Coordinates of C-alpha atoms in Angstrom, one line a residue:
Chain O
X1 CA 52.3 33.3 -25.0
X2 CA 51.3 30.1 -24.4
X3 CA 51.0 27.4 -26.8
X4 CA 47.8 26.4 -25.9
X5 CA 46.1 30.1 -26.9
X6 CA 46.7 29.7 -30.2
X7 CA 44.3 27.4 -30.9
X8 CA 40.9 29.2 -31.1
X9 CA 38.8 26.2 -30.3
X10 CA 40.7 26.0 -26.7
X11 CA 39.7 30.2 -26.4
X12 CA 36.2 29.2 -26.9
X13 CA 36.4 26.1 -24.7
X14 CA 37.8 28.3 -22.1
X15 CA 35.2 30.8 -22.4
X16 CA 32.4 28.6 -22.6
X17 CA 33.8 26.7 -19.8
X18 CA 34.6 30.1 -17.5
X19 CA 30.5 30.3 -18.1
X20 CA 29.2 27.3 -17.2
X21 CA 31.7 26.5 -14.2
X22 CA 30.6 30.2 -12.9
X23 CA 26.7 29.5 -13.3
X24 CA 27.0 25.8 -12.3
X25 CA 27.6 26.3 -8.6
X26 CA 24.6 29.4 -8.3
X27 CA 22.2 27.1 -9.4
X28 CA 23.8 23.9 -7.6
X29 CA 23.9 25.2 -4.2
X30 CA 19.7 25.7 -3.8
X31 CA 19.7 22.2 -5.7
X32 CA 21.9 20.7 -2.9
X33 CA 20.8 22.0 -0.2
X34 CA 16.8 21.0 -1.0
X35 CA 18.1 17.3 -1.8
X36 CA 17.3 18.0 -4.8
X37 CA 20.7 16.7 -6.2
X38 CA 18.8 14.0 -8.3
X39 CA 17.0 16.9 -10.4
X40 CA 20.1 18.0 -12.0
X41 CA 20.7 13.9 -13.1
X42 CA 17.3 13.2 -14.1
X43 CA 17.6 16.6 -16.3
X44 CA 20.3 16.0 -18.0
X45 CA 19.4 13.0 -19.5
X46 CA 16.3 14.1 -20.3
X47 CA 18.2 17.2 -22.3
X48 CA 20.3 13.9 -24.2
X49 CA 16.5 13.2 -25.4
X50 CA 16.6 17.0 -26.8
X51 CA 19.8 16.4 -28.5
X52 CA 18.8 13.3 -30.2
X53 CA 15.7 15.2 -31.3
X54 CA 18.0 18.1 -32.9
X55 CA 19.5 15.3 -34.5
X56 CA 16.9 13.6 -36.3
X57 CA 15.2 17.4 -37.1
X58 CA 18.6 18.8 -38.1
X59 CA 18.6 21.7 -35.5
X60 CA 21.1 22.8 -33.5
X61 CA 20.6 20.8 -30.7
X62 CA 21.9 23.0 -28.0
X63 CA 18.3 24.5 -29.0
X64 CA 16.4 21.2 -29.0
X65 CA 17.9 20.3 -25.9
X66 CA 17.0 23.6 -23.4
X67 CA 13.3 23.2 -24.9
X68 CA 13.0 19.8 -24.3
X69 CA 14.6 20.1 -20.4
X70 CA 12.6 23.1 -20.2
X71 CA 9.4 21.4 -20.8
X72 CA 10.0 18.5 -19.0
X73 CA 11.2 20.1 -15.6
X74 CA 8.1 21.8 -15.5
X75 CA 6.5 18.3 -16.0
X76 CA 8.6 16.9 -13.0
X77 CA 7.5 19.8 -10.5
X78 CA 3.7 18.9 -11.5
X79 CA 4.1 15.7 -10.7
X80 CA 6.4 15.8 -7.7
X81 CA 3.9 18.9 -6.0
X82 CA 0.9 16.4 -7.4
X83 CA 1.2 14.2 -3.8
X84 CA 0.3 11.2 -6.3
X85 CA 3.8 9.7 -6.6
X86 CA 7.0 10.2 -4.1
X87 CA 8.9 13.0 -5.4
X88 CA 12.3 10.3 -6.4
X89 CA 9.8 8.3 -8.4
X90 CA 9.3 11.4 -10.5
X91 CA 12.6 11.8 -10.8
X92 CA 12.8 8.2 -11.6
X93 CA 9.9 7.9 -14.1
X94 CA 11.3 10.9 -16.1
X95 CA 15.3 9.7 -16.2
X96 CA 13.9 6.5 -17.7
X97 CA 11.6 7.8 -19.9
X98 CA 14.0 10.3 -21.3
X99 CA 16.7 7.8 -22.1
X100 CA 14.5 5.1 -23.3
X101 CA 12.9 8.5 -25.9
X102 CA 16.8 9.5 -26.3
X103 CA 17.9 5.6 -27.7
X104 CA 14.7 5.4 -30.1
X105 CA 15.1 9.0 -31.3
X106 CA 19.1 8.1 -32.4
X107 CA 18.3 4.8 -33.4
X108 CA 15.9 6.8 -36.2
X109 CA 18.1 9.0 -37.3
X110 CA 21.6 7.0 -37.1
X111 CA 22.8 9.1 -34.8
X112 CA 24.9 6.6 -32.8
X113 CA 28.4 8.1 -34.3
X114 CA 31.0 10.4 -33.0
X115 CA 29.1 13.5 -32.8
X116 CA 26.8 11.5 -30.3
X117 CA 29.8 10.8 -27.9
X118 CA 30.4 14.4 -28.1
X119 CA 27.8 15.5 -26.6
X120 CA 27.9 12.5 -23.9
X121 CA 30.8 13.5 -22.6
X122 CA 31.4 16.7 -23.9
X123 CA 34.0 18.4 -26.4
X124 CA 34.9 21.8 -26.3
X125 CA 37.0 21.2 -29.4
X126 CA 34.1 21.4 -31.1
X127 CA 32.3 24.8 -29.2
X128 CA 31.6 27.5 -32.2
X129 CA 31.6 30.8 -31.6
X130 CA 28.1 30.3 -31.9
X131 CA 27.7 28.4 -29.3
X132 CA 29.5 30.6 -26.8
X133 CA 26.8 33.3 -27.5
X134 CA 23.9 31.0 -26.9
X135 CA 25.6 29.7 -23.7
X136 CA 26.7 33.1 -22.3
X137 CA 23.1 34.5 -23.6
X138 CA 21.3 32.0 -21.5
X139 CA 23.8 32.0 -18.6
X140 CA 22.7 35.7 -18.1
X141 CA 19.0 34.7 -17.9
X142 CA 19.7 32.2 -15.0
X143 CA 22.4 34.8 -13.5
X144 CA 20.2 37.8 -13.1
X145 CA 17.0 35.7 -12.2
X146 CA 18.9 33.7 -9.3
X147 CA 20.2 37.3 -8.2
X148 CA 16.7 38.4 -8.6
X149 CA 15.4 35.6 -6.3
X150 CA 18.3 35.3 -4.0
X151 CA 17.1 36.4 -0.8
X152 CA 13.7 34.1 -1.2
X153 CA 15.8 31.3 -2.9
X154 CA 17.6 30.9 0.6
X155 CA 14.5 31.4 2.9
X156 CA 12.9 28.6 0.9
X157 CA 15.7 26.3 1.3
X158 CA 16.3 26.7 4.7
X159 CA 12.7 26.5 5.7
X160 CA 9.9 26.5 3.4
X161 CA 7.1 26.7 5.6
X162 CA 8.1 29.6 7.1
X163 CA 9.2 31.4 4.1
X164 CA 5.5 30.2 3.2
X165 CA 4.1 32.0 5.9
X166 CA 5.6 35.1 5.4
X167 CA 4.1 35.8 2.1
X168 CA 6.6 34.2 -0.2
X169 CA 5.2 32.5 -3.3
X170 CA 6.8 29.6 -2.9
X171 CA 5.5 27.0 -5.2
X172 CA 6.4 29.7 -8.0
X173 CA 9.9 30.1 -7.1
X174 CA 10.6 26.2 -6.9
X175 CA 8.9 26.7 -10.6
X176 CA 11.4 29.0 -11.6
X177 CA 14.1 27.2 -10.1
X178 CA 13.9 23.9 -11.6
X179 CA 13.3 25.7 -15.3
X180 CA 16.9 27.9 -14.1
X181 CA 18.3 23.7 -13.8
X182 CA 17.3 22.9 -16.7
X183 CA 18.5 25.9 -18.7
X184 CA 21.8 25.5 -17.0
X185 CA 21.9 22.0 -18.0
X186 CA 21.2 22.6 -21.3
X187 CA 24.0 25.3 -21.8
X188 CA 26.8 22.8 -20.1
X189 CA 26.4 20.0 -22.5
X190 CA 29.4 21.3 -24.6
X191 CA 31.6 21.7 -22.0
X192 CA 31.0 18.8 -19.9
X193 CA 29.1 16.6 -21.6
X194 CA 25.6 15.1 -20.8
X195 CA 26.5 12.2 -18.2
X196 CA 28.7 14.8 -16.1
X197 CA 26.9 17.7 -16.1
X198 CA 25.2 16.8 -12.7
X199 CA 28.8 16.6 -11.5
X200 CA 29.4 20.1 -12.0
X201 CA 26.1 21.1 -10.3
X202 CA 27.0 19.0 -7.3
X203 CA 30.9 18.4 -6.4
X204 CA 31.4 22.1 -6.2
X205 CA 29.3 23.0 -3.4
X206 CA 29.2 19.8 -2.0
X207 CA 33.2 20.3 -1.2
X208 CA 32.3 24.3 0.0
X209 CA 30.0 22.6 2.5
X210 CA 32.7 21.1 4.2
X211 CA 33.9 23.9 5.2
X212 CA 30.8 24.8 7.2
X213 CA 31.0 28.6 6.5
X214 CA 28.1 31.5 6.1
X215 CA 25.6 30.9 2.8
X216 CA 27.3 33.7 0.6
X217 CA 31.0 32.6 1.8
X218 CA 29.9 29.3 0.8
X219 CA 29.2 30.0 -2.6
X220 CA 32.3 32.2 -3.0
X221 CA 34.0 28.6 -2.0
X222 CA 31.9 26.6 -4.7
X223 CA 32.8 29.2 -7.4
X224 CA 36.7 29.1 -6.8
X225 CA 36.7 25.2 -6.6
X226 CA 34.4 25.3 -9.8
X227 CA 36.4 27.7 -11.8
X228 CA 39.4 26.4 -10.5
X229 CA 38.7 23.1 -11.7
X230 CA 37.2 23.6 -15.5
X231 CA 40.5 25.9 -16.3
X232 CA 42.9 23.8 -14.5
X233 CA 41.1 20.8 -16.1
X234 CA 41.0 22.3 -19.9
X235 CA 44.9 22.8 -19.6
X236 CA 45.5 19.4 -18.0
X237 CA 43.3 17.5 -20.8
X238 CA 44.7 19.7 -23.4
X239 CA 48.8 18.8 -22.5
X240 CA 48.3 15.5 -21.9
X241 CA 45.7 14.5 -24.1
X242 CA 42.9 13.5 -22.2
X243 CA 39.5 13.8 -22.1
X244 CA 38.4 17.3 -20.6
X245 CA 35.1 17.0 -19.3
X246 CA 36.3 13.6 -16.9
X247 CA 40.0 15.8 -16.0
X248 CA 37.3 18.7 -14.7
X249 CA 35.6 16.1 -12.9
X250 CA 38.1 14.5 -11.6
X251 CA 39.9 17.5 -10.8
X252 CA 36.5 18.7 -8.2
X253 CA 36.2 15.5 -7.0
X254 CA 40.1 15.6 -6.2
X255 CA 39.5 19.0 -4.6
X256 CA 36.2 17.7 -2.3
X257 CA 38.6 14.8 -1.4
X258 CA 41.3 17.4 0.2
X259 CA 38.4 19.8 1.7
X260 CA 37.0 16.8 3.3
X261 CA 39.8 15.1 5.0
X262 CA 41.3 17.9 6.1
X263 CA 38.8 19.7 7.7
X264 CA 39.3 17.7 10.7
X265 CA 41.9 20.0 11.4
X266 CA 41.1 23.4 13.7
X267 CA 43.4 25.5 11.9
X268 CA 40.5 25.8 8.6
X269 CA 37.2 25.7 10.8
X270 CA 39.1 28.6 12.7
X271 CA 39.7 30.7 9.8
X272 CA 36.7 30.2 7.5
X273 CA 34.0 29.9 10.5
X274 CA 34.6 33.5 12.2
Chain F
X1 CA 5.1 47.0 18.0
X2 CA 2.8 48.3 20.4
X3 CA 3.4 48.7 23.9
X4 CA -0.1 49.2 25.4
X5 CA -2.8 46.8 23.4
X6 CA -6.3 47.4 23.2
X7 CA -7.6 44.0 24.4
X8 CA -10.6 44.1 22.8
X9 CA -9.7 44.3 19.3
X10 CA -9.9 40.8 17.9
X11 CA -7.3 40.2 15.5
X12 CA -8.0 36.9 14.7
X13 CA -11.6 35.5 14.3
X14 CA -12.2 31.8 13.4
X15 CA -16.2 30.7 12.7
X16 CA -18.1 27.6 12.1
X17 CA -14.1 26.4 11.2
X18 CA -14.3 22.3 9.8
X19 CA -11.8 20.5 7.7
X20 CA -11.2 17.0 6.6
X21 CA -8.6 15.4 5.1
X22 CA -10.3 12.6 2.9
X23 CA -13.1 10.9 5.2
X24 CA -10.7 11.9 7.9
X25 CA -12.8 15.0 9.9
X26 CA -10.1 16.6 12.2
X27 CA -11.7 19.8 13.3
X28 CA -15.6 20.8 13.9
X29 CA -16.7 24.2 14.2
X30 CA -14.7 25.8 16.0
X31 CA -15.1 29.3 17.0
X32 CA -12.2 30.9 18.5
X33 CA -11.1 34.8 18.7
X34 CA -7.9 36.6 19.5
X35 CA -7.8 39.4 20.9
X36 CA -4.9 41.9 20.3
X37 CA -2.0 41.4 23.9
X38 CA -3.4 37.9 24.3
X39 CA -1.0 34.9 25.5
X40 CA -2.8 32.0 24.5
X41 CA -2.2 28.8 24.8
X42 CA -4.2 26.0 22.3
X43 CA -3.7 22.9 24.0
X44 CA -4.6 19.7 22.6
X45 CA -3.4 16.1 22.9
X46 CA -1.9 14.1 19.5
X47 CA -4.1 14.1 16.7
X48 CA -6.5 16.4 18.4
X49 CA -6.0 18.7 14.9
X50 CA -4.1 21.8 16.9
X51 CA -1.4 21.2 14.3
X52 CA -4.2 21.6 11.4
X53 CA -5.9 24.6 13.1
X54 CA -2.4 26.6 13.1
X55 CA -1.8 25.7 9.6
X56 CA -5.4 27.1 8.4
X57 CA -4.9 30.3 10.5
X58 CA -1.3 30.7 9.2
X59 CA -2.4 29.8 5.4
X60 CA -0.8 26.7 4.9
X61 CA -4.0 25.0 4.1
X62 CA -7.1 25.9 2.2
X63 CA -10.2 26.7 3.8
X64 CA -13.0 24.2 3.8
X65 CA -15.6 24.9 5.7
X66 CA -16.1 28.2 7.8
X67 CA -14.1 31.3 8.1
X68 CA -10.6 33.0 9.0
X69 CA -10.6 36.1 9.1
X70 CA -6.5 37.9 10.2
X71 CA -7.0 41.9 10.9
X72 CA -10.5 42.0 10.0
X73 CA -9.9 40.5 6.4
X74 CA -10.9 37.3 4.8
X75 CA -7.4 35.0 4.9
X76 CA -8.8 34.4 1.2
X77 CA -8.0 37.4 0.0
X78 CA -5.5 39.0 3.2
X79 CA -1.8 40.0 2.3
X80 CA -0.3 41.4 5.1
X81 CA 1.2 38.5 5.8
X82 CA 4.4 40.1 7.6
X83 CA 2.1 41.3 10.5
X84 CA 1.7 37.3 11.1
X85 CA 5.3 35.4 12.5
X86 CA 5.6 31.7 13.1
X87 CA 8.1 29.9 15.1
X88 CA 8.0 26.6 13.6
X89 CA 8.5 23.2 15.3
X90 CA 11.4 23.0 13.1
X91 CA 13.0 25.5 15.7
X92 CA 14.8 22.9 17.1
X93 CA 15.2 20.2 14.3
X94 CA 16.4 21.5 10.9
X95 CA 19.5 21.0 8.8
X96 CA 22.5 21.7 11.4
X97 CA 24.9 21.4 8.2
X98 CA 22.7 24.3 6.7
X99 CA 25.5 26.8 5.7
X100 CA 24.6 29.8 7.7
X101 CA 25.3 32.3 10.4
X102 CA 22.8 33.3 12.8
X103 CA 22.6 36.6 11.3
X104 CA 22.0 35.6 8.0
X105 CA 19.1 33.0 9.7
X106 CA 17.7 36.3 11.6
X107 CA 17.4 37.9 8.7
X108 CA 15.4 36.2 6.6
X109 CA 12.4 37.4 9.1
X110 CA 12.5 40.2 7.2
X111 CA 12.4 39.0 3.7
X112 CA 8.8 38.6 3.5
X113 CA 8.3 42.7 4.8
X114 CA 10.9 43.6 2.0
X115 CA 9.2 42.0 -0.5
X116 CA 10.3 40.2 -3.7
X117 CA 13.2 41.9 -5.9
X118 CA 14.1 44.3 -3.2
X119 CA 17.6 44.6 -1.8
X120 CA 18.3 44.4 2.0
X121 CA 18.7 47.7 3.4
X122 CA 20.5 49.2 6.5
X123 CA 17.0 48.7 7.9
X124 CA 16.7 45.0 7.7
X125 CA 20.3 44.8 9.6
X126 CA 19.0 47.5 11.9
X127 CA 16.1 45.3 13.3
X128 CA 18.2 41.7 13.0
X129 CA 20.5 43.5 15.7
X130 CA 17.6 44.9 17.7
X131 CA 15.8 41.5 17.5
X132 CA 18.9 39.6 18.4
X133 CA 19.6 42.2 21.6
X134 CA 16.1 41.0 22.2
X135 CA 16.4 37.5 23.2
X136 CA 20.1 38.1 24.4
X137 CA 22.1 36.5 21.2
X138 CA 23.5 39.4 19.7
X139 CA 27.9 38.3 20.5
X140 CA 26.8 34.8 18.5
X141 CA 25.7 37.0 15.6
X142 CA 28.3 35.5 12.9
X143 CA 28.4 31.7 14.5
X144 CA 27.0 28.8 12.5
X145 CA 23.4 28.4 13.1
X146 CA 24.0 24.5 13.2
X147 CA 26.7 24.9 16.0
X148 CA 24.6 26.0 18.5
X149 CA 22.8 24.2 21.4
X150 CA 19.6 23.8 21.0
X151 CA 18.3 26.6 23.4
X152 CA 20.3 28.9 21.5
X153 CA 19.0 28.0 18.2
X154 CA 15.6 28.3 19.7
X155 CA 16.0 31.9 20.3
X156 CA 17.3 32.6 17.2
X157 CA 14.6 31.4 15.6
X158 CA 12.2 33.5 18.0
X159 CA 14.8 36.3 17.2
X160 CA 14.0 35.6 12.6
X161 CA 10.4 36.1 14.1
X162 CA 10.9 39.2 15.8
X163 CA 13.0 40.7 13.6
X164 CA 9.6 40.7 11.0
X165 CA 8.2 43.4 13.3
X166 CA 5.2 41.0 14.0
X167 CA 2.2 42.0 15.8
X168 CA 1.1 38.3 16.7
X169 CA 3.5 35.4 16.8
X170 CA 2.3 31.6 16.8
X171 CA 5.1 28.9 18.2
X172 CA 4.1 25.5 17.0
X173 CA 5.7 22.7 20.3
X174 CA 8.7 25.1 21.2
X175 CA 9.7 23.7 24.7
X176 CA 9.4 20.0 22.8
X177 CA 12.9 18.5 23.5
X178 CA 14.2 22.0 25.2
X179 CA 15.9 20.8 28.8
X180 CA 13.7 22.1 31.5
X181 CA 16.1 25.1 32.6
X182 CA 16.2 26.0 29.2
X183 CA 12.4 25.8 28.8
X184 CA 11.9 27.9 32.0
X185 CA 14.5 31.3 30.3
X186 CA 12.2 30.4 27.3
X187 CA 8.7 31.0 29.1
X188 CA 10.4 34.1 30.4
X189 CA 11.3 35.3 27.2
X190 CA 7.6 34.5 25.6
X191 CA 6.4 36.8 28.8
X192 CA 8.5 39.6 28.0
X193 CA 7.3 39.3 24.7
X194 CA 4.0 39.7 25.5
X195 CA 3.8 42.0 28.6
X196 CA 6.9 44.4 27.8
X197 CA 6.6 44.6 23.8
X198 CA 2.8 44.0 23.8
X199 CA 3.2 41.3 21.4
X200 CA 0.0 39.0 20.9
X201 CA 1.6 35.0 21.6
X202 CA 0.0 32.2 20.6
X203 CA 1.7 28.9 21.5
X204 CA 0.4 25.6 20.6
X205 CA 1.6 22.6 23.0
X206 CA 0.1 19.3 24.8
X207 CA 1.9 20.3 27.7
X208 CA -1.1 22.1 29.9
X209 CA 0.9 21.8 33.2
X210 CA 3.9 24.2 32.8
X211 CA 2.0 26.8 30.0
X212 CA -0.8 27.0 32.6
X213 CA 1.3 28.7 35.2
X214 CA 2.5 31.2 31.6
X215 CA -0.4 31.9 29.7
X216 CA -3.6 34.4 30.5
X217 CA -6.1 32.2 28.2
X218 CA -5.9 28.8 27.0
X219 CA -7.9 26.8 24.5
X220 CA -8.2 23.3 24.1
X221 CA -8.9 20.8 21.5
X222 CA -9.9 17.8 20.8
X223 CA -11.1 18.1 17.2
X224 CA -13.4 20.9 18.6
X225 CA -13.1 23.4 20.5
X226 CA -14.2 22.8 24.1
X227 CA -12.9 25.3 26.6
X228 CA -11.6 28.5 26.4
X229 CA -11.3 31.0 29.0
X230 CA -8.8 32.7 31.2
X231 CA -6.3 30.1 32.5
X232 CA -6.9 30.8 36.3
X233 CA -10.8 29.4 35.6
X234 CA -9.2 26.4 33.9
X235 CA -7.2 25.5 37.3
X236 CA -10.7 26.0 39.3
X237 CA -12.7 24.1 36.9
X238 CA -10.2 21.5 36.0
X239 CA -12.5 19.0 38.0
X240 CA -15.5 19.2 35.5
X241 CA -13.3 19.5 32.1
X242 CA -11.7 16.7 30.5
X243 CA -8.2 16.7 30.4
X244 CA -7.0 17.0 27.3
X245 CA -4.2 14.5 27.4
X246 CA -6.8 12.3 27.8

């Protein structure tokens, strides 16, 4: 066995990480392909807001954090569908806010230390078993629900008039998607950390889009890469020492990097495009 | 899909119909029917509020002042939204890097007749091939729908409408930016619509000169309704009506 199985804080970093890589990419693909790449940014520094507050009440604040994202996505979708205010200033307004909210709330309770920088950039040395069961509890919930909503999710994105037209209640499934963000971004924190969360919303499917396939294909693509990347990344940090959540992100962005230059060549439009 | 429409059966009836945006008035009272088989064309230069009048009658904006009513219901409270297709002017300018084949595109026409939690059935892929034999793309079935020319795309898009099982479709600008012999297998695909599958068209354009020689009625608008009649009476009275690119 390997050496690295022994340790049972790298079996729960791996498991929470299999989780969040897998639900990552479902939720970043409609995210992407709306432009709507800035939501996943914008939400998860409001959930660092949520995690000062769990500091300063004392709570766990993996739950502090989903409530506070929760609350505040539906805020952005209110005032992005309000027509007051351009949909980035929104976006803008709340990324602000929330890290202006997050630097008063640790300055009250002293929580500039170590733990803090965990939760920045993530530490799954420090994933409980605990933990693992609220993240793979509230991966399901975003799981089943994007299954649920699949077919309309991809009308929507692809032309929301239409899909409009056709009877689809559109407003309330952007409402549910954007609560689905912020529950996802909530549940990566451990893994990747706060500032690179949107990273593993994002690279993945940005990289499957290269290869200019069909929409399910393409998400097939954005799970390998995903998956692919935290577990190669966990080893890779774990060996040699590094930090894991920047070695996954490093490792997609390394991946997109290939995918993009070499799908000049005719050889991978050929194969993936029939 | 009917084959033999009663013409007298008005699907769509629009009374007394205003709206506004702000101060703005773009429409005023216009009463318009239409009857089940029409082709009709709603001409209209810019800003003449053609744009506003298909978005109220497809229920993309609220009702102001007047009334729509789709099938003999209120658009307020009607729900048989799948009955209604739209060919958007988006037909031919969307997201070419959208990750999709034309067959998963054509599809999505039948989402809205599914219904929300419901799996696709063999039934849904049934009528995605029959609309696609329809308008002749079936062999680019599992192409990107970005990698197409833009003709193409347009009939896939006509195809998503189709494949709904629509009695009445509206096409907001089709032929705008279509070459002219691709414009020309268009008009003759909108006919066939019409005459062979008894489908009610509705097609909303400035361009009077080429949809006069397709359509059996037109109407045209310049924030109301002024003319509407058979198209052969608009040719013999074009001397007394205002043109509406002017």
């Amino acid at each position: 066995m390997l050496e690295i199985f022994q340790y049972g804080f790298v079996v729960r970093g791996i498991e929470a990480g299999l989780i969040v890589g897998f639900v990552a990419p479902l939720i970043g693909i409609f995210l992407v392909l709306r432009r709507y790449s800035l939501i996943a940014d914008t939400l998860s520094h409001i959930s660092l807001a949520g995690v000062a507050l769990g500091f300063l009440l004392g709570i766990n604040p993996m739950w502090t954090a989903v409530g506070v994202s929760v609350a505040s996505s539906l805020g952005i979708e209110r005032l992005r569908t309000s027509n007051r205010i351009y949909g980035e200033s929104a976006l803008a307004l709340f990324l602000s806010g929330a890290l202006a909210l997050a630097t008063i709330l640790l300055s009250l309770g002293k929580g500039f230390n170590s733990n803090l920088f965990n939760y920045l950039f993530g530490s799954i040395v420090t994933v409980t078993q605990g933990d693992v069961y609220v993240i793979a509890g509230l991966a399901l919930m975003v799981v089943v629900s994007i299954f649920a909503l699949y077919k309309e999710l991809i009308y929507i994105s692809f032309d929301e008039e239409s899909a409009r037209v056709s009877g689809i209640p559109v407003d309330r499934i952007n409402k549910i998607l954007i609560v689905l963000s912020a529950l996802t971004i909530a549940l990566s924190i451990p893994v990747v950390g706060v500032l690179l969360i949107a990273a593993l919303i994002v690279i993945p499917v940005v990289a499957a889009l290269q290869l200019r396939t069909s929409f399910s294909r393409t998400i097939l693509f954005a799970e390998v890469i995903s998956l692919f990347s935290v577990i190669s990344g966990i080893f890779v940090s774990f060996y040699l020492n590094l930090s894991t959540g920047g070695t996954i992100v490093l490792i997609m962005l390394a991946l997109f990097a290939i995918i993009f230059s070499f799908r000049k060549f005719s050889w991978i439009n050929s194969r993936f495009t029939v | 899909m009917m084959t033999n429409p009663d013409h007298s059966e008005n699907i769509i009836e629009i009374r007394d119909l205003s709206y506004s945006y702000g101060e703005t008035r773009v429409l005023r009272d216009i009463q318009l029917s239409i009857h089940r088989g029409d082709y009709l064309a709603i001409v209209g230069g810019n800003g003449a509020g053609k744009s506003t009048l298909l978005k109220i009658i497809l229920g993309l904006l609220p009702i102001q002042d007047g009334s729509v009513r789709l099938f003999g219901q209120d658009i307020r409270s009607f729900r048989d939204w799948p009955k209604i297709a739209y060919v958007p002017q988006k037909a031919t300018n969307f997201d070419t890097n959208f990750p999709a084949t034309v067959r998963e595109v054509v599809l999505m026409g039948r989402f809205g007749r599914r219904g929300i939690l419901r799996r696709v059935i063999q039934e849904d892929h049934d009528a995605v091939q029959e609309s696609l034999e329809q308008v002749g793309m079936w062999e680019y079935r599992d192409r990107q729908i970005g990698d197409l020319s833009g003709g193409q795309q347009q009939r896939i898009f006509i195809a998503r409408a189709l494949a709904g099982k629509p009695e009445i479709v509206f096409l907001d600008e089709p032929t705008v930016g279509v070459e002219t012999h691709v414009r020309d297998e268009f008009y003759a695909l909108l006919r066939k619509m019409n005459e062979r599958m008894g489908l009610t068209v509705v097609l909303i354009t400035h361009d009077i000169e080429k949809v006069g020689h397709e359509a059996m009625h037109v109407a045209c608008i310049d924030r109301t309704l002024f003319y509407h009649a058979s198209v052969d009476d608009y040719f013999k009275h074009t001397h007394i009506i205002p043109h509406p690119h002017t």
